[in-house]
Amino acid sequence: MAEEMNRKDAAQEKLTDRNYVYVRYENDDDDEMDIYDIITLCKKGLLIAKRYIALLLVFFVLGGVVGFVKAKVFKEEKYTSTALLFVDLDRDAIDTSNDMNESSKISMLANSFSQIVSSDSVIAPIAKQYALDSEDIDVENEDAVNTKVDNLRENITVTVPSDTQTINVSVTDDNAERCQSICETIVDTGIKAMDSATNYATISIVSPASEGKKEKSEAAGAAASALTMAAIFLVVAILIVAVRELGIAYKTHEAAKQEKEKKN
């Protein structure tokens, strides 16, 4: 008899940790949960959470490995080519006696150059030409060409540093030679457009389009990909745990309710 009682106590003890979290056996005259009950439930909840630490760690590490492998296998390298231009005025064509007037005209010309090289009239022919060379789109497809133009525009950056007469042009592409070629074409086309639009500006090339350089190190890209995938896998693991525990909580609560009804 004593041995049978011990077995029952041991079995009940195994269920205590989980059942206590989800089921609170109350007297009819004690319907409110006090601070002691909350603290106790928190402690029991932590005990249950410890069961899933290994699972969460496995998902986190697995996500990191998947992200790292993905970055290595499907890596997308980006290259950037830059050019430096200098803007000057033809002092024989305009009045440069006022320094403020000269400065404002130079700034206006530099910003005008930025607008010109970003316009469809400049970008569209370049995008069509490189699309035709690479054969990656149908140049007769207007939507595809417009998408190519938008992508090229997003990868062109023209900056005008304040209080200078310089213009920085940079082009980003997944091919080192192509990004340098596009940068050269953009600069040449922009200068020709400015020369035809005004007779008092001179834009000269200080540094021609450089060879395409990688935007960031391969290691940094792999680390970022690994961290991102690890975070995603961790969130998925937490959702799995939450759904599982909610299911157990519901079943435990229903079982306790039925047991109480039987006793009554």
mmCIF file of C-alpha atoms in Angstrom:
data_model
loop_
_atom_site.group_PDB
_atom_site.id
_atom_site.type_symbol
_atom_site.label_atom_id
_atom_site.label_comp_id
_atom_site.label_asym_id
_atom_site.label_seq_id
_atom_site.Cartn_x
_atom_site.Cartn_y
_atom_site.Cartn_z
ATOM 1 C CA MET A 1 0.000 0.000 0.000
ATOM 2 C CA ALA A 2 2.795 2.382 0.951
ATOM 3 C CA GLU A 3 4.647 1.596 -2.281
ATOM 4 C CA GLU A 4 1.541 2.372 -4.352
ATOM 5 C CA MET A 5 1.106 5.713 -2.560
ATOM 6 C CA ASN A 6 4.743 6.620 -3.286
ATOM 7 C CA ARG A 7 4.247 5.911 -6.997
ATOM 8 C CA LYS A 8 1.188 8.157 -7.082
ATOM 9 C CA ASP A 9 3.070 10.944 -5.294
ATOM 10 C CA ALA A 10 5.970 10.693 -7.767
ATOM 11 C CA ALA A 11 3.642 10.828 -10.763
ATOM 12 C CA GLN A 12 1.784 13.790 -9.299
ATOM 13 C CA GLU A 13 5.094 15.588 -8.650
ATOM 14 C CA LYS A 14 6.078 15.278 -12.340
ATOM 15 C CA LEU A 15 2.878 17.039 -13.373
ATOM 16 C CA THR A 16 3.054 19.719 -10.708
ATOM 17 C CA ASP A 17 5.428 22.115 -12.488
ATOM 18 C CA ARG A 18 3.319 22.452 -15.623
ATOM 19 C CA ASN A 19 -0.149 22.099 -14.104
ATOM 20 C CA TYR A 20 0.534 24.692 -11.447
ATOM 21 C CA VAL A 21 1.247 27.281 -14.071
ATOM 22 C CA TYR A 22 -2.017 26.804 -15.910
ATOM 23 C CA VAL A 23 -4.434 25.728 -13.176
ATOM 24 C CA ARG A 24 -5.149 27.555 -9.947
ATOM 25 C CA TYR A 25 -7.256 25.596 -7.500
ATOM 26 C CA GLU A 26 -9.228 28.155 -5.520
ATOM 27 C CA ASN A 27 -11.673 28.103 -2.652
ATOM 28 C CA ASP A 28 -15.086 29.582 -3.245
ATOM 29 C CA ASP A 29 -14.324 32.418 -0.846
ATOM 30 C CA ASP A 30 -11.041 33.401 -2.523
ATOM 31 C CA ASP A 31 -11.733 34.570 -6.074
ATOM 32 C CA GLU A 32 -8.963 37.182 -6.405
ATOM 33 C CA MET A 33 -5.320 36.536 -7.219
ATOM 34 C CA ASP A 34 -2.928 38.146 -4.745
ATOM 35 C CA ILE A 35 0.708 39.155 -5.196
ATOM 36 C CA TYR A 36 1.916 35.851 -3.793
ATOM 37 C CA ASP A 37 0.009 33.965 -6.482
ATOM 38 C CA ILE A 38 1.479 36.190 -9.213
ATOM 39 C CA ILE A 39 5.039 35.684 -7.946
ATOM 40 C CA THR A 40 4.518 31.945 -7.687
ATOM 41 C CA LEU A 41 3.116 31.751 -11.201
ATOM 42 C CA CYS A 42 6.077 33.740 -12.523
ATOM 43 C CA LYS A 43 8.495 31.335 -10.868
ATOM 44 C CA LYS A 44 6.682 28.343 -12.299
ATOM 45 C CA GLY A 45 6.611 30.032 -15.707
ATOM 46 C CA LEU A 46 10.384 30.485 -15.593
ATOM 47 C CA LEU A 47 10.794 26.809 -14.780
ATOM 48 C CA ILE A 48 8.795 25.924 -17.877
ATOM 49 C CA ALA A 49 10.727 28.447 -19.995
ATOM 50 C CA LYS A 50 13.966 26.690 -19.048
ATOM 51 C CA ARG A 51 12.716 23.628 -20.885
ATOM 52 C CA TYR A 52 12.906 25.540 -24.172
ATOM 53 C CA ILE A 53 16.292 27.220 -23.808
ATOM 54 C CA ALA A 54 17.986 24.425 -25.748
ATOM 55 C CA LEU A 55 15.358 24.649 -28.505
ATOM 56 C CA LEU A 56 15.756 28.426 -28.812
ATOM 57 C CA LEU A 57 19.544 28.128 -28.941
ATOM 58 C CA VAL A 58 19.329 25.430 -31.622
ATOM 59 C CA PHE A 59 17.042 27.605 -33.768
ATOM 60 C CA PHE A 60 19.273 30.662 -33.246
ATOM 61 C CA VAL A 61 22.456 28.810 -34.237
ATOM 62 C CA LEU A 62 20.713 27.071 -37.145
ATOM 63 C CA GLY A 63 19.467 30.428 -38.433
ATOM 64 C CA GLY A 64 22.960 31.878 -38.222
ATOM 65 C CA VAL A 65 24.405 28.971 -40.191
ATOM 66 C CA VAL A 66 21.687 29.231 -42.851
ATOM 67 C CA GLY A 67 22.239 32.989 -43.180
ATOM 68 C CA PHE A 68 26.013 32.592 -43.450
ATOM 69 C CA VAL A 69 25.760 29.865 -46.100
ATOM 70 C CA LYS A 70 23.163 31.898 -48.003
ATOM 71 C CA ALA A 71 25.469 34.936 -48.030
ATOM 72 C CA LYS A 72 28.366 32.844 -49.329
ATOM 73 C CA VAL A 73 26.459 30.890 -51.969
ATOM 74 C CA PHE A 74 24.070 33.585 -53.183
ATOM 75 C CA LYS A 75 26.269 36.601 -52.533
ATOM 76 C CA GLU A 76 25.448 39.715 -54.561
ATOM 77 C CA GLU A 77 28.519 41.864 -54.940
ATOM 78 C CA LYS A 78 28.092 45.579 -55.547
ATOM 79 C CA TYR A 79 30.721 47.837 -57.085
ATOM 80 C CA THR A 80 30.938 51.622 -57.105
ATOM 81 C CA SER A 81 32.757 53.865 -59.565
ATOM 82 C CA THR A 82 33.297 57.552 -58.739
ATOM 83 C CA ALA A 83 34.335 60.639 -60.690
ATOM 84 C CA LEU A 84 35.238 64.146 -59.531
ATOM 85 C CA LEU A 85 34.381 67.222 -61.612
ATOM 86 C CA PHE A 86 35.286 70.900 -61.281
ATOM 87 C CA VAL A 87 32.891 73.733 -62.144
ATOM 88 C CA ASP A 88 34.234 77.111 -63.237
ATOM 89 C CA LEU A 89 32.865 80.226 -64.941
ATOM 90 C CA ASP A 90 33.885 81.927 -68.148
ATOM 91 C CA ARG A 91 34.713 85.286 -66.641
ATOM 92 C CA ASP A 92 34.771 86.951 -70.052
ATOM 93 C CA ALA A 93 31.122 86.009 -70.617
ATOM 94 C CA ILE A 94 29.663 87.171 -67.288
ATOM 95 C CA ASP A 95 30.215 89.790 -64.619
ATOM 96 C CA THR A 96 32.245 88.226 -61.793
ATOM 97 C CA SER A 97 32.999 91.402 -59.883
ATOM 98 C CA ASN A 98 30.606 90.322 -57.143
ATOM 99 C CA ASP A 99 31.927 87.280 -55.260
ATOM 100 C CA MET A 100 28.437 86.388 -54.010
ATOM 101 C CA ASN A 101 27.091 86.450 -57.550
ATOM 102 C CA GLU A 102 29.908 84.168 -58.737
ATOM 103 C CA SER A 103 29.383 81.749 -55.860
ATOM 104 C CA SER A 104 25.637 81.491 -56.446
ATOM 105 C CA LYS A 105 26.138 80.870 -60.172
ATOM 106 C CA ILE A 106 28.641 78.082 -59.506
ATOM 107 C CA SER A 107 26.272 76.474 -57.020
ATOM 108 C CA MET A 108 23.406 76.792 -59.482
ATOM 109 C CA LEU A 109 25.456 75.192 -62.255
ATOM 110 C CA ALA A 110 26.524 72.297 -60.051
ATOM 111 C CA ASN A 111 22.939 71.593 -59.012
ATOM 112 C CA SER A 112 21.800 71.909 -62.631
ATOM 113 C CA PHE A 113 24.336 69.263 -63.609
ATOM 114 C CA SER A 114 22.896 66.977 -60.930
ATOM 115 C CA GLN A 115 19.380 67.443 -62.322
ATOM 116 C CA ILE A 116 20.490 66.866 -65.908
ATOM 117 C CA VAL A 117 22.311 63.570 -65.307
ATOM 118 C CA SER A 118 19.294 62.284 -63.350
ATOM 119 C CA SER A 119 16.813 63.126 -66.100
ATOM 120 C CA ASP A 120 15.187 60.549 -68.374
ATOM 121 C CA SER A 121 16.721 62.163 -71.450
ATOM 122 C CA VAL A 122 20.174 61.185 -70.170
ATOM 123 C CA ILE A 123 19.466 57.976 -68.258
ATOM 124 C CA ALA A 124 16.989 56.303 -70.639
ATOM 125 C CA PRO A 125 19.369 55.961 -73.640
ATOM 126 C CA ILE A 126 22.138 54.697 -71.354
ATOM 127 C CA ALA A 127 19.842 52.175 -69.672
ATOM 128 C CA LYS A 128 18.550 50.922 -73.038
ATOM 129 C CA GLN A 129 22.063 50.561 -74.407
ATOM 130 C CA TYR A 130 23.344 48.543 -71.464
ATOM 131 C CA ALA A 131 20.163 46.482 -71.389
ATOM 132 C CA LEU A 132 20.698 45.705 -75.071
ATOM 133 C CA ASP A 133 24.346 44.796 -74.488
ATOM 134 C CA SER A 134 23.565 42.525 -71.550
ATOM 135 C CA GLU A 135 20.431 41.083 -73.204
ATOM 136 C CA ASP A 136 18.724 40.841 -69.813
ATOM 137 C CA ILE A 137 15.518 42.610 -70.914
ATOM 138 C CA ASP A 138 13.448 43.162 -74.029
ATOM 139 C CA VAL A 139 14.085 46.754 -75.118
ATOM 140 C CA GLU A 140 10.737 46.701 -76.924
ATOM 141 C CA ASN A 141 8.991 46.143 -73.588
ATOM 142 C CA GLU A 142 8.256 49.642 -72.283
ATOM 143 C CA ASP A 143 7.593 48.526 -68.694
ATOM 144 C CA ALA A 144 10.852 46.577 -68.564
ATOM 145 C CA VAL A 145 12.791 49.543 -69.927
ATOM 146 C CA ASN A 146 11.161 51.915 -67.417
ATOM 147 C CA THR A 147 12.115 49.552 -64.610
ATOM 148 C CA LYS A 148 15.698 49.487 -65.881
ATOM 149 C CA VAL A 149 15.747 53.292 -66.049
ATOM 150 C CA ASP A 150 14.439 53.578 -62.481
ATOM 151 C CA ASN A 151 17.032 51.082 -61.237
ATOM 152 C CA LEU A 152 19.823 52.986 -62.950
ATOM 153 C CA ARG A 153 18.590 56.294 -61.533
ATOM 154 C CA GLU A 154 18.584 54.828 -58.018
ATOM 155 C CA ASN A 155 22.189 53.690 -58.490
ATOM 156 C CA ILE A 156 23.443 57.118 -59.593
ATOM 157 C CA THR A 157 24.472 59.571 -56.888
ATOM 158 C CA VAL A 158 25.497 63.164 -57.606
ATOM 159 C CA THR A 159 26.633 65.277 -54.654
ATOM 160 C CA VAL A 160 27.676 68.909 -54.556
ATOM 161 C CA PRO A 161 29.770 69.652 -51.439
ATOM 162 C CA SER A 162 28.959 73.036 -49.943
ATOM 163 C CA ASP A 163 31.401 75.916 -50.414
ATOM 164 C CA THR A 164 33.244 74.089 -53.200
ATOM 165 C CA GLN A 165 33.299 74.096 -56.997
ATOM 166 C CA THR A 166 33.346 70.313 -57.240
ATOM 167 C CA ILE A 167 30.791 67.674 -58.183
ATOM 168 C CA ASN A 168 31.028 64.042 -57.087
ATOM 169 C CA VAL A 169 29.418 61.445 -59.354
ATOM 170 C CA SER A 170 29.126 57.793 -58.308
ATOM 171 C CA VAL A 171 27.489 54.797 -59.978
ATOM 172 C CA THR A 172 26.766 51.427 -58.347
ATOM 173 C CA ASP A 173 26.317 48.159 -60.236
ATOM 174 C CA ASP A 174 26.860 44.429 -59.763
ATOM 175 C CA ASN A 175 29.564 44.459 -62.446
ATOM 176 C CA ALA A 176 32.821 46.348 -61.850
ATOM 177 C CA GLU A 177 33.576 47.133 -65.499
ATOM 178 C CA ARG A 178 30.003 48.105 -66.289
ATOM 179 C CA CYS A 179 29.669 50.540 -63.373
ATOM 180 C CA GLN A 180 32.873 52.296 -64.478
ATOM 181 C CA SER A 181 31.629 52.478 -68.059
ATOM 182 C CA ILE A 182 28.246 53.844 -66.959
ATOM 183 C CA CYS A 183 29.940 56.454 -64.766
ATOM 184 C CA GLU A 184 32.095 57.599 -67.706
ATOM 185 C CA THR A 185 29.044 57.825 -69.964
ATOM 186 C CA ILE A 186 27.029 59.741 -67.369
ATOM 187 C CA VAL A 187 29.828 62.274 -66.870
ATOM 188 C CA ASP A 188 30.446 62.789 -70.599
ATOM 189 C CA THR A 189 26.733 63.109 -71.374
ATOM 190 C CA GLY A 190 26.188 65.543 -68.506
ATOM 191 C CA ILE A 191 29.096 67.766 -69.560
ATOM 192 C CA LYS A 192 27.897 67.867 -73.182
ATOM 193 C CA ALA A 193 24.381 68.757 -72.047
ATOM 194 C CA MET A 194 25.699 71.593 -69.865
ATOM 195 C CA ASP A 195 27.921 72.915 -72.657
ATOM 196 C CA SER A 196 24.960 73.067 -75.026
ATOM 197 C CA ALA A 197 22.706 74.704 -72.418
ATOM 198 C CA THR A 198 25.047 77.495 -71.279
ATOM 199 C CA ASN A 199 27.957 79.475 -72.685
ATOM 200 C CA TYR A 200 29.459 80.719 -69.437
ATOM 201 C CA ALA A 201 30.258 77.474 -67.611
ATOM 202 C CA THR A 202 33.212 75.131 -67.841
ATOM 203 C CA ILE A 203 33.035 71.685 -66.294
ATOM 204 C CA SER A 204 36.284 69.770 -66.334
ATOM 205 C CA ILE A 205 37.086 66.257 -65.156
ATOM 206 C CA VAL A 206 39.491 66.243 -62.223
ATOM 207 C CA SER A 207 39.334 62.502 -61.549
ATOM 208 C CA PRO A 208 37.867 60.256 -64.260
ATOM 209 C CA ALA A 209 35.580 57.359 -63.425
ATOM 210 C CA SER A 210 37.482 55.000 -61.175
ATOM 211 C CA GLU A 211 37.556 51.233 -61.385
ATOM 212 C CA GLY A 212 34.596 49.616 -59.678
ATOM 213 C CA LYS A 213 35.292 48.960 -56.013
ATOM 214 C CA LYS A 214 33.342 46.702 -53.702
ATOM 215 C CA GLU A 215 30.900 48.627 -51.553
ATOM 216 C CA LYS A 216 31.542 46.604 -48.388
ATOM 217 C CA SER A 217 33.627 43.687 -47.263
ATOM 218 C CA GLU A 218 32.418 40.167 -47.893
ATOM 219 C CA ALA A 219 32.816 39.306 -44.219
ATOM 220 C CA ALA A 220 30.562 42.149 -43.120
ATOM 221 C CA GLY A 221 27.846 41.076 -45.562
ATOM 222 C CA ALA A 222 28.008 37.458 -44.399
ATOM 223 C CA ALA A 223 27.853 38.508 -40.750
ATOM 224 C CA ALA A 224 24.819 40.722 -41.365
ATOM 225 C CA SER A 225 23.043 37.923 -43.241
ATOM 226 C CA ALA A 226 23.830 35.405 -40.488
ATOM 227 C CA LEU A 227 22.549 37.734 -37.770
ATOM 228 C CA THR A 228 19.351 38.496 -39.682
ATOM 229 C CA MET A 229 18.525 34.836 -40.314
ATOM 230 C CA ALA A 230 19.368 33.936 -36.705
ATOM 231 C CA ALA A 231 16.891 36.563 -35.484
ATOM 232 C CA ILE A 232 14.202 35.259 -37.869
ATOM 233 C CA PHE A 233 14.703 31.659 -36.744
ATOM 234 C CA LEU A 234 14.585 32.761 -33.095
ATOM 235 C CA VAL A 235 11.256 34.524 -33.617
ATOM 236 C CA VAL A 236 9.869 31.407 -35.326
ATOM 237 C CA ALA A 237 11.017 29.266 -32.394
ATOM 238 C CA ILE A 238 9.347 31.614 -29.904
ATOM 239 C CA LEU A 239 6.091 31.450 -31.867
ATOM 240 C CA ILE A 240 6.240 27.639 -31.900
ATOM 241 C CA VAL A 241 6.798 27.562 -28.140
ATOM 242 C CA ALA A 242 3.974 30.040 -27.533
ATOM 243 C CA VAL A 243 1.480 28.053 -29.633
ATOM 244 C CA ARG A 244 2.474 24.789 -27.968
ATOM 245 C CA GLU A 245 2.183 26.210 -24.465
ATOM 246 C CA LEU A 246 -1.180 27.797 -25.216
ATOM 247 C CA GLY A 247 -2.450 24.422 -26.381
ATOM 248 C CA ILE A 248 -1.168 22.718 -23.244
ATOM 249 C CA ALA A 249 -2.641 25.463 -21.082
ATOM 250 C CA TYR A 250 -6.065 25.022 -22.649
ATOM 251 C CA LYS A 251 -6.031 21.233 -22.299
ATOM 252 C CA THR A 252 -4.836 21.426 -18.689
ATOM 253 C CA HIS A 253 -7.466 23.985 -17.810
ATOM 254 C CA GLU A 254 -10.239 21.900 -19.377
ATOM 255 C CA ALA A 255 -9.046 18.747 -17.616
ATOM 256 C CA ALA A 256 -8.985 20.533 -14.260
ATOM 257 C CA LYS A 257 -12.466 21.928 -14.845
ATOM 258 C CA GLN A 258 -13.843 18.476 -15.673
ATOM 259 C CA GLU A 259 -12.163 16.991 -12.612
ATOM 260 C CA LYS A 260 -13.690 19.664 -10.423
ATOM 261 C CA GLU A 261 -17.142 19.039 -11.927
ATOM 262 C CA LYS A 262 -16.830 15.321 -11.201
ATOM 263 C CA LYS A 263 -15.977 16.022 -7.571
ATOM 264 C CA ASN A 264 -18.959 18.346 -7.237
#
